Tab-separated table of C-alpha atoms in Angstrom:
chain	number	residue	atom	x	y	z
A	294	MET	CA	-14.714	-19.099	-49.064
A	295	SER	CA	-18.356	-19.131	-47.961
A	296	ASN	CA	-19.564	-17.605	-44.706
A	297	GLU	CA	-20.400	-21.083	-43.433
A	298	GLN	CA	-16.765	-22.160	-43.901
A	299	GLU	CA	-15.440	-18.962	-42.290
A	300	LEU	CA	-17.573	-19.612	-39.224
A	301	GLY	CA	-16.040	-22.990	-38.488
A	302	ILE	CA	-13.080	-23.819	-36.269
A	303	THR	CA	-10.268	-25.200	-38.410
A	304	GLU	CA	-7.759	-26.113	-35.682
A	305	SER	CA	-7.934	-29.177	-33.425
A	306	LYS	CA	-8.177	-28.906	-29.641
A	307	GLU	CA	-6.460	-32.262	-29.248
A	308	TYR	CA	-3.579	-31.799	-31.681
A	309	SER	CA	-2.927	-28.036	-31.705
A	310	PRO	CA	-4.533	-26.609	-28.548
A	311	GLY	CA	-2.704	-23.272	-28.752
A	312	ASP	CA	-3.836	-22.432	-32.276
A	313	TRP	CA	-7.276	-23.871	-31.550
A	314	TYR	CA	-7.657	-21.686	-28.457
A	315	ALA	CA	-6.690	-18.522	-30.319
A	316	GLU	CA	-9.148	-19.321	-33.103
A	317	VAL	CA	-12.017	-19.962	-30.671
A	318	VAL	CA	-11.366	-16.686	-28.843
A	319	GLN	CA	-11.459	-14.678	-32.072
A	320	LYS	CA	-14.233	-16.469	-33.958
A	321	ALA	CA	-16.503	-16.602	-30.904
A	322	GLU	CA	-16.027	-12.815	-30.753
A	323	LEU	CA	-14.496	-12.799	-27.280
A	324	ALA	CA	-11.305	-10.819	-27.970
A	325	ASP	CA	-8.950	-9.494	-30.646
A	326	TYR	CA	-5.234	-8.772	-30.577
A	327	ALA	CA	-4.230	-5.163	-29.910
A	328	PRO	CA	-1.604	-3.384	-32.045
A	329	MET	CA	0.823	-3.389	-29.074
A	330	GLY	CA	2.369	-6.755	-28.364
A	331	GLY	CA	1.075	-8.386	-25.200
A	332	PHE	CA	-2.283	-6.566	-25.113
A	333	ILE	CA	-5.772	-7.574	-26.247
A	334	VAL	CA	-9.050	-5.858	-27.042
A	335	THR	CA	-11.909	-7.427	-25.105
A	336	ARG	CA	-15.019	-7.599	-27.260
A	337	PRO	CA	-18.536	-7.186	-25.821
A	338	ARG	CA	-19.153	-10.934	-25.638
A	339	GLY	CA	-15.894	-11.468	-23.790
A	340	TYR	CA	-16.532	-8.569	-21.449
A	341	ALA	CA	-20.020	-9.929	-20.725
A	342	LEU	CA	-18.355	-13.073	-19.384
A	343	TRP	CA	-16.188	-10.954	-17.089
A	344	GLU	CA	-19.304	-9.072	-15.941
A	345	GLY	CA	-20.902	-12.418	-15.123
A	346	ILE	CA	-17.963	-13.294	-12.888
A	347	GLN	CA	-18.137	-9.824	-11.315
A	348	ASP	CA	-21.841	-10.194	-10.569
A	349	HIS	CA	-21.294	-13.387	-8.611
A	350	LEU	CA	-18.120	-12.463	-6.746
A	351	ASP	CA	-19.110	-8.882	-5.995
A	352	GLY	CA	-22.289	-10.006	-4.274
A	353	TRP	CA	-20.462	-12.612	-2.227
A	354	PHE	CA	-17.778	-10.111	-1.220
A	355	LYS	CA	-20.336	-7.558	-0.080
A	356	ASP	CA	-22.338	-10.199	1.787
A	357	THR	CA	-19.181	-10.924	3.803
A	358	GLY	CA	-18.295	-7.362	4.720
A	359	SER	CA	-16.171	-6.101	1.834
A	360	GLN	CA	-16.748	-2.674	0.302
A	361	ASN	CA	-15.703	-1.538	-3.147
A	362	ALA	CA	-13.288	1.354	-3.588
A	363	TYR	CA	-10.980	2.619	-6.286
A	364	PHE	CA	-7.350	3.713	-6.025
A	365	PRO	CA	-5.107	5.428	-8.591
A	366	ALA	CA	-3.587	3.319	-11.344
A	367	LEU	CA	-0.257	5.124	-10.892
A	368	ILE	CA	1.836	4.596	-7.755
A	369	PRO	CA	4.743	6.826	-6.700
A	370	GLU	CA	8.073	5.031	-6.694
A	371	SER	CA	8.629	6.085	-3.084
A	372	TYR	CA	5.491	4.198	-2.062
A	373	LEU	CA	6.696	1.009	-3.727
A	374	GLU	CA	10.100	1.290	-2.101
A	375	ARG	CA	8.657	1.217	1.403
A	376	GLU	CA	8.094	-2.534	1.079
A	377	SER	CA	11.332	-4.094	-0.131
A	378	ASP	CA	9.853	-7.451	-1.116
A	379	ILE	CA	7.355	-5.769	-3.429
A	380	VAL	CA	10.168	-3.849	-5.100
A	381	GLU	CA	12.289	-6.952	-5.539
A	382	GLY	CA	9.403	-9.162	-6.615
A	383	PHE	CA	7.790	-6.900	-9.189
A	384	ASP	CA	10.537	-4.565	-10.386
A	385	PRO	CA	11.292	-6.539	-13.598
A	386	GLU	CA	7.594	-6.341	-14.539
A	387	VAL	CA	6.794	-2.714	-13.677
A	388	ALA	CA	5.776	-0.249	-16.398
A	389	TRP	CA	7.007	3.226	-15.465
A	390	VAL	CA	5.631	6.662	-16.360
A	391	THR	CA	8.466	9.192	-16.481
A	392	GLN	CA	6.931	12.062	-18.439
A	393	GLY	CA	3.650	13.967	-18.242
A	394	GLY	CA	2.888	15.922	-21.362
A	395	HIS	CA	6.184	17.632	-22.280
A	396	ASP	CA	7.568	17.637	-18.729
A	397	GLU	CA	9.772	15.102	-17.008
A	398	LEU	CA	8.226	13.924	-13.747
A	399	GLU	CA	10.089	14.626	-10.526
A	400	GLU	CA	9.302	11.090	-9.373
A	401	ARG	CA	8.673	8.028	-11.475
A	402	LEU	CA	5.150	6.604	-11.304
A	403	ALA	CA	4.552	2.870	-11.591
A	404	PHE	CA	1.462	1.568	-13.318
A	405	ARG	CA	0.145	-0.714	-10.607
A	406	PRO	CA	1.375	-4.319	-10.855
A	407	THR	CA	-0.662	-4.813	-7.659
A	408	SER	CA	-1.954	-2.255	-5.164
A	409	GLU	CA	-0.744	-3.129	-1.661
A	410	SER	CA	1.696	-0.209	-1.757
A	411	ILE	CA	-1.015	2.373	-2.532
A	412	ILE	CA	-3.930	0.888	-0.573
A	413	THR	CA	-2.147	0.027	2.691
A	414	PRO	CA	-0.974	3.624	3.328
A	415	PHE	CA	-4.555	4.845	3.117
A	416	MET	CA	-5.789	2.032	5.304
A	417	SER	CA	-3.271	3.224	7.883
A	418	GLU	CA	-4.867	6.700	7.762
A	419	TRP	CA	-8.381	5.322	8.113
A	420	VAL	CA	-7.640	2.933	10.994
A	421	ARG	CA	-7.069	4.373	14.457
A	422	SER	CA	-8.763	2.004	16.867
A	423	HIS	CA	-9.702	-1.658	17.093
A	424	ARG	CA	-13.234	-0.383	16.501
A	425	ASP	CA	-12.198	0.431	12.915
A	426	LEU	CA	-11.343	-3.213	12.299
A	427	PRO	CA	-11.775	-5.348	10.369
A	428	LEU	CA	-11.430	-3.096	7.343
A	429	ARG	CA	-12.265	-4.855	4.080
A	430	LEU	CA	-11.745	-3.172	0.708
A	431	ASN	CA	-11.981	-4.469	-2.839
A	432	GLN	CA	-11.419	-2.870	-6.212
A	433	TRP	CA	-12.179	-3.980	-9.759
A	434	CYS	CA	-9.478	-2.670	-12.061
A	435	SER	CA	-6.715	-3.524	-14.491
A	436	VAL	CA	-3.035	-4.008	-13.760
A	437	ILE	CA	0.028	-4.069	-15.987
A	438	ARG	CA	2.890	-6.515	-15.590
A	439	TRP	CA	5.491	-6.296	-18.321
A	440	GLU	CA	6.123	-10.018	-18.428
A	441	ALA	CA	4.139	-11.441	-21.320
A	442	THR	CA	6.288	-12.468	-24.261
A	443	GLU	CA	3.757	-14.411	-26.319
A	444	THR	CA	0.188	-13.208	-25.980
A	445	LYS	CA	-2.449	-15.784	-25.114
A	446	PRO	CA	-5.753	-13.928	-24.642
A	447	PHE	CA	-6.942	-13.973	-21.022
A	448	PHE	CA	-4.154	-16.367	-19.982
A	449	ARG	CA	-1.104	-14.203	-20.606
A	450	THR	CA	-1.243	-10.495	-21.413
A	451	LYS	CA	0.681	-7.487	-20.157
A	452	GLU	CA	-2.517	-5.773	-19.046
A	453	PHE	CA	-5.287	-7.791	-17.465
A	454	LEU	CA	-8.520	-7.251	-15.582
A	455	TRP	CA	-8.904	-8.490	-12.036
A	456	GLN	CA	-10.273	-7.760	-8.618
A	457	GLU	CA	-8.000	-7.276	-5.646
A	458	GLY	CA	-9.196	-7.368	-2.063
A	459	HIS	CA	-7.235	-5.851	0.833
A	460	THR	CA	-8.119	-6.250	4.495
A	461	ALA	CA	-6.773	-5.356	7.943
A	462	HIS	CA	-7.468	-7.288	11.156
A	463	GLU	CA	-6.662	-7.288	14.843
A	464	THR	CA	-5.238	-10.802	15.032
A	465	GLU	CA	-3.454	-13.406	12.973
A	466	GLU	CA	-6.372	-15.791	13.457
A	467	GLU	CA	-8.873	-13.291	12.038
A	468	ALA	CA	-6.636	-12.525	9.087
A	469	TRP	CA	-6.114	-16.218	8.346
A	470	ASP	CA	-9.870	-16.823	8.491
A	471	GLU	CA	-10.269	-13.997	5.974
A	472	THR	CA	-7.664	-15.603	3.708
A	473	MET	CA	-9.566	-18.890	3.761
A	474	LEU	CA	-12.964	-17.214	3.314
A	475	ARG	CA	-11.813	-15.651	0.046
A	476	LEU	CA	-10.226	-18.896	-1.134
A	477	ASP	CA	-13.573	-20.604	-0.435
A	478	GLN	CA	-15.388	-17.994	-2.523
A	479	TYR	CA	-12.991	-18.440	-5.424
A	480	GLU	CA	-13.441	-22.192	-5.255
A	481	ARG	CA	-17.209	-21.694	-5.236
A	482	LEU	CA	-17.020	-19.508	-8.329
A	483	MET	CA	-14.908	-21.987	-10.258
A	484	GLU	CA	-16.915	-25.052	-9.299
A	485	GLU	CA	-20.494	-23.788	-8.960
A	486	VAL	CA	-20.525	-21.120	-11.683
A	487	LEU	CA	-17.809	-22.006	-14.200
A	488	ALA	CA	-18.205	-25.802	-13.785
A	489	ILE	CA	-14.457	-26.313	-13.260
A	490	PRO	CA	-13.298	-28.513	-10.357
A	491	VAL	CA	-10.185	-27.191	-8.639
A	492	MET	CA	-7.501	-28.246	-6.193
A	493	ARG	CA	-6.614	-26.098	-3.177
A	494	GLY	CA	-3.142	-25.602	-1.836
A	495	ARG	CA	-0.458	-23.088	-0.974
A	496	LYS	CA	2.551	-21.943	-2.892
A	497	PRO	CA	6.022	-23.090	-1.806
A	498	ALA	CA	7.973	-20.444	0.091
A	499	HIS	CA	10.056	-19.447	-2.926
A	500	ASP	CA	6.957	-18.828	-5.053
A	501	LYS	CA	4.667	-16.994	-2.630
A	502	PHE	CA	3.491	-13.436	-3.229
A	503	PRO	CA	6.327	-10.953	-2.543
A	504	GLY	CA	6.133	-9.964	1.122
A	505	ALA	CA	3.455	-12.509	2.042
A	506	HIS	CA	3.600	-14.895	4.957
A	507	THR	CA	1.513	-17.509	3.097
A	508	THR	CA	0.053	-17.606	-0.407
A	509	THR	CA	-2.860	-19.964	-1.000
A	510	SER	CA	-4.237	-20.785	-4.420
A	511	ILE	CA	-6.707	-22.827	-6.375
A	512	GLU	CA	-5.423	-24.764	-9.366
A	513	ALA	CA	-7.483	-25.986	-12.318
A	514	LEU	CA	-6.322	-28.689	-14.715
A	515	MET	CA	-6.847	-28.011	-18.394
A	516	PRO	CA	-7.610	-30.721	-20.979
A	517	ASP	CA	-4.126	-30.301	-22.467
A	518	GLY	CA	-2.591	-31.333	-19.146
A	519	LYS	CA	-1.474	-27.878	-17.978
A	520	SER	CA	-2.466	-26.229	-14.714
A	521	VAL	CA	-4.004	-22.781	-14.323
A	522	GLN	CA	-3.553	-20.791	-11.132
A	523	SER	CA	-7.113	-19.521	-11.061
A	524	ALA	CA	-6.991	-17.296	-7.966
A	525	THR	CA	-4.800	-16.566	-4.955
A	526	SER	CA	-5.445	-15.455	-1.393
A	527	HIS	CA	-2.545	-14.188	0.722
A	528	TYR	CA	-2.030	-13.908	4.448
A	529	LEU	CA	0.429	-11.026	4.496
A	530	GLY	CA	1.277	-11.183	8.176
A	531	GLN	CA	2.383	-7.817	9.608
A	532	GLY	CA	5.100	-6.929	7.106
A	533	PHE	CA	3.035	-4.562	4.982
A	534	ALA	CA	1.389	-3.049	8.060
A	535	GLU	CA	4.794	-2.317	9.581
A	536	ALA	CA	6.109	-0.844	6.332
A	537	TYR	CA	3.157	1.503	5.970
A	538	ASP	CA	2.509	2.167	9.678
A	539	LEU	CA	-0.875	0.421	9.827
A	540	VAL	CA	-1.227	0.574	13.622
A	541	PHE	CA	-4.314	0.593	15.840
A	542	THR	CA	-5.109	1.069	19.516
A	543	ASP	CA	-6.515	-2.087	21.089
A	544	ALA	CA	-9.120	-2.376	23.866
A	545	ASP	CA	-6.372	-1.918	26.493
A	546	GLU	CA	-5.205	1.326	24.832
A	547	GLU	CA	-2.042	-0.373	23.583
A	548	ASP	CA	-0.705	0.304	20.073
A	549	ARG	CA	-0.605	-2.799	17.931
A	550	VAL	CA	0.347	-3.597	14.340
A	551	ALA	CA	-2.487	-4.912	12.198
A	552	HIS	CA	-2.482	-8.220	10.297
A	553	THR	CA	-3.347	-7.846	6.626
A	554	THR	CA	-4.502	-9.958	3.698
A	555	SER	CA	-4.879	-9.525	-0.030
A	556	TRP	CA	-6.691	-11.735	-2.509
A	557	GLY	CA	-7.370	-11.636	-6.224
A	558	LEU	CA	-8.916	-13.320	-9.229
A	559	SER	CA	-8.148	-12.218	-12.783
A	560	TRP	CA	-9.634	-12.881	-16.170
A	561	ARG	CA	-7.291	-15.866	-16.355
A	562	SER	CA	-10.384	-17.630	-15.040
A	563	LEU	CA	-11.994	-16.844	-18.421
A	564	GLY	CA	-9.067	-18.506	-20.148
A	565	ALA	CA	-9.640	-21.569	-17.981
A	566	LEU	CA	-13.342	-21.503	-18.854
A	567	ILE	CA	-12.674	-21.352	-22.600
A	568	MET	CA	-9.948	-23.981	-22.550
A	569	THR	CA	-11.835	-26.415	-20.304
A	570	HIS	CA	-15.242	-26.625	-21.945
A	571	SER	CA	-14.915	-25.522	-25.558
A	572	ASP	CA	-14.550	-27.954	-28.452
A	573	ASP	CA	-13.810	-28.137	-32.157
A	574	GLN	CA	-17.166	-26.504	-32.935
A	575	GLY	CA	-16.287	-23.409	-30.895
A	576	PHE	CA	-16.906	-21.866	-27.501
A	577	VAL	CA	-18.899	-23.724	-24.836
A	578	CYS	CA	-20.205	-21.736	-21.861
A	579	PRO	CA	-21.949	-22.734	-18.617
A	580	PRO	CA	-25.452	-21.244	-18.395
A	581	ALA	CA	-24.797	-19.063	-15.336
A	582	ILE	CA	-22.560	-16.572	-17.168
A	583	ALA	CA	-23.517	-17.149	-20.805
A	584	PRO	CA	-24.346	-13.809	-22.506
A	585	GLU	CA	-27.296	-15.609	-24.109
A	586	GLN	CA	-28.538	-18.627	-22.204
A	587	VAL	CA	-31.041	-19.705	-24.863
A	588	VAL	CA	-31.271	-19.033	-28.580
A	589	VAL	CA	-34.678	-19.599	-30.183
A	590	VAL	CA	-34.441	-20.567	-33.857
A	591	PRO	CA	-37.769	-20.579	-35.744
A	592	ILE	CA	-37.865	-22.853	-38.804
A	593	TRP	CA	-40.519	-21.915	-41.334
A	594	GLN	CA	-41.728	-22.195	-44.894
A	595	GLU	CA	-43.468	-19.332	-46.638
A	596	ASP	CA	-46.899	-20.798	-45.978
A	597	ASN	CA	-46.395	-21.044	-42.189
A	598	ARG	CA	-43.907	-18.241	-41.540
A	599	GLU	CA	-46.205	-15.961	-39.539
A	600	GLU	CA	-47.575	-18.799	-37.408
A	601	VAL	CA	-44.115	-20.142	-36.524
A	602	LEU	CA	-42.685	-16.699	-35.801
A	603	ASP	CA	-45.586	-15.715	-33.535
A	604	TYR	CA	-45.192	-18.936	-31.551
A	605	ALA	CA	-41.399	-18.494	-31.281
A	606	GLU	CA	-41.796	-14.877	-30.156
A	607	ASP	CA	-44.242	-15.940	-27.420
A	608	VAL	CA	-41.787	-18.561	-26.174
A	609	ALA	CA	-38.937	-16.051	-26.139
A	610	GLU	CA	-41.072	-13.520	-24.267
A	611	ASP	CA	-41.935	-16.108	-21.616
A	612	LEU	CA	-38.261	-16.853	-21.065
A	613	GLU	CA	-37.334	-13.177	-20.919
A	614	SER	CA	-40.117	-12.481	-18.420
A	615	ALA	CA	-38.686	-15.229	-16.217
A	616	GLY	CA	-35.265	-13.552	-16.198
A	617	ILE	CA	-33.628	-15.875	-18.711
A	618	ARG	CA	-31.240	-14.290	-21.214
A	619	VAL	CA	-32.714	-15.244	-24.583
A	620	GLU	CA	-32.045	-14.392	-28.233
A	621	LEU	CA	-34.698	-14.863	-30.915
A	622	ASP	CA	-32.882	-15.444	-34.194
A	623	ASP	CA	-35.515	-14.589	-36.782
A	624	ARG	CA	-33.114	-13.408	-39.502
A	625	ASP	CA	-34.518	-13.936	-42.989
A	626	GLU	CA	-31.149	-13.931	-44.721
A	627	ARG	CA	-29.736	-16.953	-42.861
A	628	ASN	CA	-30.942	-20.534	-43.023
A	629	PRO	CA	-31.423	-22.640	-39.859
A	630	GLY	CA	-28.228	-24.641	-40.403
A	631	PHE	CA	-26.124	-21.491	-40.502
A	632	LYS	CA	-27.810	-20.214	-37.344
A	633	PHE	CA	-27.209	-23.505	-35.522
A	634	ASN	CA	-23.506	-23.397	-36.379
A	635	GLU	CA	-23.128	-19.728	-35.496
A	636	TRP	CA	-24.714	-20.038	-32.065
A	637	GLU	CA	-22.794	-23.230	-31.350
A	638	LEU	CA	-19.595	-21.346	-32.190
A	639	LYS	CA	-20.616	-18.560	-29.803
A	640	GLY	CA	-21.294	-20.988	-26.979
A	641	VAL	CA	-25.013	-20.590	-26.242
A	642	PRO	CA	-25.725	-23.504	-23.882
A	643	VAL	CA	-29.330	-24.281	-24.947
A	644	ARG	CA	-31.022	-23.985	-28.339
A	645	PHE	CA	-34.764	-24.072	-28.989
A	646	GLU	CA	-35.848	-25.259	-32.418
A	647	ILE	CA	-39.406	-24.337	-33.354
A	648	GLY	CA	-41.041	-25.417	-36.583
A	649	PRO	CA	-44.622	-26.103	-37.690
A	650	ASN	CA	-44.658	-29.462	-35.882
A	651	GLU	CA	-43.743	-27.822	-32.557
A	652	VAL	CA	-46.405	-25.188	-33.122
A	653	GLU	CA	-49.076	-27.787	-33.891
A	654	ASP	CA	-48.174	-29.972	-30.895
A	655	GLU	CA	-47.522	-27.008	-28.549
A	656	GLU	CA	-43.994	-28.186	-27.880
A	657	VAL	CA	-40.394	-27.023	-28.112
A	658	THR	CA	-37.354	-29.002	-29.291
A	659	VAL	CA	-34.484	-28.373	-26.857
A	660	VAL	CA	-30.853	-29.012	-27.873
A	661	HIS	CA	-27.874	-28.976	-25.499
A	662	ARG	CA	-24.705	-27.285	-26.762
A	663	PRO	CA	-22.111	-29.559	-25.157
A	664	ASP	CA	-23.200	-32.776	-26.852
A	665	GLY	CA	-26.132	-32.041	-29.186
A	666	GLU	CA	-28.584	-34.016	-27.057
A	667	SER	CA	-32.110	-33.198	-28.226
A	668	VAL	CA	-35.398	-33.583	-26.347
A	669	THR	CA	-38.958	-32.402	-26.954
A	670	GLU	CA	-40.658	-30.485	-24.139
A	671	ASP	CA	-44.195	-29.210	-23.575
A	672	ARG	CA	-44.773	-25.514	-24.130
A	673	ASP	CA	-46.371	-25.150	-20.685
A	674	ASP	CA	-44.012	-24.095	-17.875
A	675	ILE	CA	-41.236	-23.704	-20.424
A	676	ALA	CA	-39.224	-21.312	-18.248
A	677	GLU	CA	-39.069	-23.759	-15.355
A	678	THR	CA	-38.254	-26.587	-17.755
A	679	THR	CA	-35.468	-24.484	-19.242
A	680	ARG	CA	-33.826	-24.076	-15.848
A	681	ASP	CA	-33.805	-27.865	-15.530
A	682	HIS	CA	-31.943	-28.010	-18.825
A	683	PHE	CA	-29.446	-25.449	-17.543
A	684	ASP	CA	-28.741	-27.786	-14.635
A	685	ALA	CA	-28.318	-30.708	-17.010
A	686	VAL	CA	-25.867	-28.774	-19.201
A	687	PHE	CA	-23.893	-27.668	-16.145
A	688	ASP	CA	-23.684	-31.260	-14.892
A	689	LYS	CA	-22.340	-32.451	-18.240
A	690	LEU	CA	-19.632	-29.810	-18.258
A	691	TYR	CA	-18.613	-30.363	-14.660
A	692	GLU	CA	-18.537	-34.148	-14.920
A	693	ALA	CA	-16.271	-34.057	-17.970
A	694	ALA	CA	-13.865	-31.655	-16.257
A	695	GLU	CA	-13.974	-33.661	-13.040
A	696	GLN	CA	-13.127	-36.864	-14.883
A	697	ASN	CA	-10.163	-35.132	-16.515
A	698	LEU	CA	-8.879	-34.038	-13.095
A	699	GLU	CA	-9.416	-37.373	-11.370
A	700	GLU	CA	-7.618	-39.275	-14.115
A	701	ASN	CA	-4.614	-36.977	-14.162
A	702	VAL	CA	-3.251	-36.849	-10.620
A	703	ARG	CA	-0.386	-39.344	-10.345
A	704	GLU	CA	2.453	-40.136	-7.954
A	705	ALA	CA	6.182	-40.340	-8.634
A	706	TYR	CA	9.129	-41.072	-6.365
A	707	GLU	CA	12.191	-40.316	-8.486
A	708	VAL	CA	13.147	-37.771	-11.123
A	709	PRO	CA	12.800	-40.057	-14.192
A	710	GLN	CA	9.273	-40.912	-13.030
A	711	ILE	CA	8.359	-37.250	-12.648
A	712	LEU	CA	9.733	-36.340	-16.069
A	713	GLY	CA	8.263	-39.361	-17.808
A	714	THR	CA	4.821	-38.977	-16.275
A	715	ILE	CA	4.496	-35.300	-17.086
A	716	GLY	CA	6.027	-35.816	-20.510
A	717	GLN	CA	3.607	-38.603	-21.400
A	718	HIS	CA	0.419	-37.596	-19.597
A	719	GLY	CA	0.694	-34.016	-18.348
A	720	GLY	CA	-1.482	-33.379	-15.321
A	721	TYR	CA	-0.313	-33.238	-11.720
A	722	VAL	CA	2.474	-35.367	-10.323
A	723	LYS	CA	2.563	-35.720	-6.534
A	724	THR	CA	6.006	-36.357	-5.146
A	725	PRO	CA	7.826	-36.140	-1.806
A	726	TRP	CA	9.920	-32.969	-1.583
A	727	CYS	CA	12.568	-31.673	0.803
A	728	GLY	CA	11.495	-28.030	0.448
A	729	ASP	CA	14.625	-26.885	-1.414
A	730	GLU	CA	13.972	-24.767	-4.522
A	731	ALA	CA	17.015	-26.326	-6.179
A	732	CYS	CA	15.168	-29.638	-6.404
A	733	GLU	CA	12.309	-27.946	-8.256
A	734	THR	CA	14.856	-26.402	-10.620
A	735	VAL	CA	16.136	-29.836	-11.623
A	736	VAL	CA	12.678	-30.731	-12.951
A	737	LYS	CA	11.927	-27.275	-14.330
A	738	ASP	CA	15.117	-27.221	-16.387
A	739	GLU	CA	14.366	-30.606	-17.908
A	740	ILE	CA	10.690	-30.325	-18.758
A	741	ALA	CA	9.462	-26.777	-17.866
A	742	ALA	CA	7.275	-28.108	-15.059
A	743	GLU	CA	7.184	-26.483	-11.635
A	744	ILE	CA	5.689	-26.955	-8.197
A	745	VAL	CA	2.267	-25.390	-8.556
A	746	MET	CA	1.226	-26.086	-4.978
A	747	VAL	CA	1.830	-27.966	-1.752
A	748	PRO	CA	-0.875	-29.038	0.759
A	749	LEU	CA	-2.571	-26.305	2.775
A	750	ASP	CA	-2.036	-28.242	5.989
A	751	ARG	CA	1.605	-27.782	6.927
A	752	ASP	CA	1.377	-30.799	9.243
A	753	GLU	CA	0.218	-33.161	6.505
A	754	GLU	CA	2.658	-36.033	6.111
A	755	PRO	CA	4.450	-36.241	2.735
A	756	ILE	CA	3.616	-39.228	0.535
A	757	GLY	CA	7.174	-40.554	0.888
A	758	GLU	CA	10.055	-40.334	3.343
A	759	GLU	CA	12.750	-39.141	0.898
A	760	CYS	CA	12.753	-36.251	-1.552
A	761	ALA	CA	12.279	-37.650	-5.045
A	762	VAL	CA	15.055	-35.407	-6.383
A	763	CYS	CA	17.898	-35.255	-3.849
A	764	GLY	CA	17.076	-38.124	-1.477
A	765	ASP	CA	17.087	-35.955	1.651
A	766	GLU	CA	14.296	-36.193	4.169
A	767	ALA	CA	10.979	-35.127	2.636
A	768	GLU	CA	9.156	-32.305	4.380
A	769	GLU	CA	5.981	-32.163	2.315
A	770	THR	CA	4.252	-33.283	-0.857
A	771	ALA	CA	4.841	-31.212	-3.974
A	772	TYR	CA	2.492	-31.087	-6.950
A	773	PHE	CA	4.467	-30.650	-10.168
A	774	ALA	CA	2.786	-29.583	-13.415
A	775	LYS	CA	3.305	-27.523	-16.515
A	776	SER	CA	1.257	-24.362	-16.216
A	777	TYR	CA	-0.159	-21.393	-18.094
């Protein structure tokens, strides 16, 4: 098989999305499978995407009062046990360390499935007075949850990268505002950086974060009709603060229990990015986090090689000086067609083609990755022109994803409708719901779809008077979908 054939994607996004996704991840050099089931190796190109997400979120977090810290990856079992809901919620997924070197440990240590039980105790030591509040901490780290059965890189792995924020506040109102602030920032990341429109909601009571008062989330719809929980933000109430003695003295010298929040986004957002925008030619990436935003491909013959290369190098230097991430592909051993295919596979959003005609006319041929649209631009002010093309590429990606979402939110008012709609179309099905988990189970058992969210506003009227499953009075609207 030739290198050109090896480069190509052989699976179809439309007909075999799972195999297609795995092939894109590996051939675009984003990740490989680790020798242990459920784990992956993140390659430099994949990690660069995660760094791009970090760069955006970290700045926004710090601009709104959060500070980065780092806590141990291992948590004593006694710390976990102080919050019963955490123990019950995560115990089946916890990886335990029982031996250090040749010695049995006196107390089991859990590899963090989440860090409330190690961070909150230290927050309680650092907070004494209302003057110490609000306290906002964030850490970038990995967690392990022993739940993955079939590895899907970035979507489902036993170990995954994420950020987790933890805050303490004087009042419920302040803590709720914090919860919404972080949800807003996650929505901004998905929509303004990753070009993925999302829906906001909260989890039903039976599916909220263990120990939380309210779990809010953003959901993104994939082209195969499945939903991705892209990020969550939790108002934890006072339960964790009471369990770990997070108490402060208020302005009247009275002891009060703090209100806490936690919020997190994992590299599942990268899975959503890959699945949403990529195609049968390979990875497609929005310009804001692309490892290379522009690839410059010079096209020469022996008699004009030096002239074309000099011109291409000058163009690349102008872009680099303007802060644009650019790659000049001047390899002798590869022809232009191979280079085009390789960089399309790797997802570079904009390609510059420069041959003797461009040199003579002082122009650049610009090609968009999503659709191959080609336009000729003047060499002057090429950096500013390039940013315009970034905007155009972003708009194309967002509009396609937005159309997919808008066309795939449907209503249903009885179980056969719910099952038939999801079975035929996928997407989200809005239905009136009584609030009983048993009614979700009826649908889940039939078609493996679940309630991914309900409206944020608890006072919002349901779309129908009777629960679509049991016929009892509907309390709210449920959004059913299959999910990753």
